Short mmCIF file of C-alpha atoms in Angstrom, two decimals:
data_model
loop_
_atom_site.label_atom_id
_atom_site.label_comp_id
_atom_site.label_asym_id
_atom_site.label_seq_id
_atom_site.Cartn_x
_atom_site.Cartn_y
_atom_site.Cartn_z
CA UNK K 169 0.00 0.00 0.00
CA UNK K 170 1.33 3.43 -0.86
CA UNK K 171 0.11 6.59 0.83
CA UNK K 172 0.15 9.88 -1.04
CA UNK K 173 -0.76 12.99 0.87
CA UNK K 174 -2.68 15.76 -0.82
CA UNK K 175 -0.28 18.64 -1.25
CA UNK K 176 -3.04 21.23 -1.13
CA UNK K 177 -3.64 20.42 2.54
CA UNK K 178 -0.07 21.03 3.80
CA UNK K 179 0.76 17.35 3.73
CA UNK K 180 -2.50 16.27 5.36
CA UNK K 181 -4.95 13.93 3.69
CA UNK K 182 -8.63 14.62 3.19
CA UNK K 183 -11.32 11.93 3.15
CA UNK K 184 -10.92 11.34 -0.61
CA UNK K 185 -7.17 10.78 -0.31
CA UNK K 186 -7.65 8.35 2.60
CA UNK K 187 -10.41 6.57 0.71
CA UNK K 188 -8.17 6.14 -2.34
CA UNK K 189 -5.17 5.07 -0.27
CA UNK K 190 -7.00 2.48 1.82
CA UNK K 191 -9.21 1.36 -1.06
CA UNK K 192 -12.32 1.73 1.08
CA UNK K 193 -15.65 3.45 0.51
CA UNK K 194 -16.23 6.98 1.72
CA UNK K 195 -18.83 5.69 4.19
CA UNK K 196 -16.40 3.18 5.69
CA UNK K 197 -13.75 5.90 6.14
CA UNK K 198 -16.30 7.92 8.11
CA UNK K 199 -17.11 4.78 10.14
CA UNK K 200 -13.39 4.27 10.87
CA UNK K 201 -12.81 7.93 11.78
CA UNK K 202 -12.62 8.88 15.45
CA UNK K 203 -15.41 11.46 15.49
CA UNK K 204 -18.16 12.15 17.99
CA UNK K 205 -21.16 14.43 17.33
CA UNK K 206 -21.01 15.57 20.97
CA UNK K 207 -17.26 16.31 21.10
CA UNK K 208 -15.20 18.42 18.74
CA UNK K 209 -11.94 16.51 19.26
CA UNK K 210 -12.52 13.17 21.00
CA UNK K 211 -9.55 11.56 22.79
CA UNK K 212 -7.10 9.45 20.80
CA UNK K 213 -8.43 5.95 20.08
CA UNK K 214 -5.90 3.39 18.76
CA UNK K 215 -8.71 1.30 17.24
CA UNK K 216 -9.90 4.18 15.03
CA UNK K 217 -8.51 6.55 12.41
CA UNK K 218 -7.78 9.73 14.34
CA UNK K 219 -8.12 13.03 12.46
CA UNK K 220 -6.05 16.12 13.15
CA UNK K 221 -7.44 18.55 15.70
CA UNK K 222 -10.20 20.83 14.44
CA UNK K 223 -11.22 24.26 15.64
CA UNK K 224 -14.85 24.00 14.54
CA UNK K 225 -17.22 21.05 14.04
CA UNK K 226 -17.76 22.10 10.41
CA UNK K 227 -14.02 21.94 9.59
CA UNK K 228 -13.03 19.29 7.06
CA UNK K 229 -11.59 16.08 8.51
CA UNK K 230 -7.87 15.92 7.73
CA UNK K 231 -5.54 13.04 8.55
CA UNK K 232 -1.78 12.93 8.93
CA UNK K 233 -0.20 10.36 6.57
CA UNK K 234 1.53 8.67 9.53
CA UNK K 235 -1.84 8.19 11.24
CA UNK K 236 -3.31 6.68 8.06
CA UNK K 237 -0.31 4.34 7.80
CA UNK K 238 -0.61 3.37 11.49
CA UNK K 239 -4.29 2.65 11.06
CA UNK K 240 -3.68 0.60 7.91
CA UNK K 241 -0.91 -1.41 9.57
CA UNK K 242 -2.32 -1.88 13.10
CA UNK K 243 -6.08 -1.99 12.56
CA UNK K 244 -6.62 -3.10 8.96
CA UNK K 245 -3.56 -5.41 9.11
CA UNK K 246 -2.16 -4.22 5.77
CA UNK K 247 1.41 -5.50 5.88
CA UNK K 248 3.23 -3.26 3.37
CA UNK K 249 2.75 0.41 4.23
CA UNK K 250 4.73 3.17 2.48
CA UNK K 251 4.28 6.89 3.07
CA UNK K 252 5.08 9.39 0.34
CA UNK K 253 4.47 13.05 1.14
CA UNK K 254 4.69 15.43 -1.78
CA UNK K 255 5.73 18.99 -1.18
CA UNK K 256 3.10 21.59 -1.97
CA UNK K 257 3.81 24.01 -4.80
CA UNK K 258 4.72 27.44 -3.44
CA UNK K 259 1.83 29.79 -2.79
CA UNK K 260 1.98 33.44 -3.90
CA UNK K 261 2.65 34.37 -0.27
CA UNK K 262 5.57 31.95 -0.04
CA UNK K 263 6.97 33.26 -3.35
CA UNK K 264 6.73 36.84 -2.08
CA UNK K 265 8.42 35.94 1.20
CA UNK K 266 11.20 34.17 -0.71
CA UNK K 267 11.71 37.26 -2.90
CA UNK K 268 11.87 39.46 0.24
CA UNK K 269 14.39 37.09 1.83
CA UNK K 270 16.57 37.12 -1.30
CA UNK K 271 16.48 40.93 -1.39
CA UNK K 272 17.37 41.18 2.31
CA UNK K 273 20.26 38.76 1.82
CA UNK K 274 21.64 40.82 -1.06
CA UNK K 275 21.32 44.04 1.00
CA UNK K 276 23.10 42.31 3.89
CA UNK K 277 25.89 41.19 1.56
CA UNK K 278 26.30 44.75 0.16
CA UNK K 279 26.46 46.21 3.67
CA UNK K 280 29.05 43.61 4.67
CA UNK K 281 31.22 44.46 1.66
CA UNK K 282 31.09 48.22 2.45
CA UNK K 283 32.20 47.87 6.06
#
C-alpha cells in the first residue's frame, strides 16, 4: 500500500485521499474515523482513524499520513505500508516571502562588503 498525501492540505490527507489510499468506501472511512457528534476533538483511540485537531465542528476532517499508515498497519492489518508526502507548490505568499528574503540577503551582503 502506498500513501500519497494531498499537497493542497499542507501534507494532510482529506477523506478522498484516505479513501483512495485504503481502497475503502467513503462511508467506511467515516465509520473508521474517530469522530463524535457531541465532542469536537474526541480523545485518541488506537482502534480508530484519528483526524487532526479541528477548531470547529464544520471543519473538514484531515488526517496525517503517519496516522493513516498506522491505522492501515495496526487496525486493517495491511502489511506493506509506504508513506510518500509530496511537497506543496509554493503559494503566492511563499513566493513573495522568498523574494523578500533574497532581497534582504543581497542588502546584507552589500552592507558587509562596504564595512
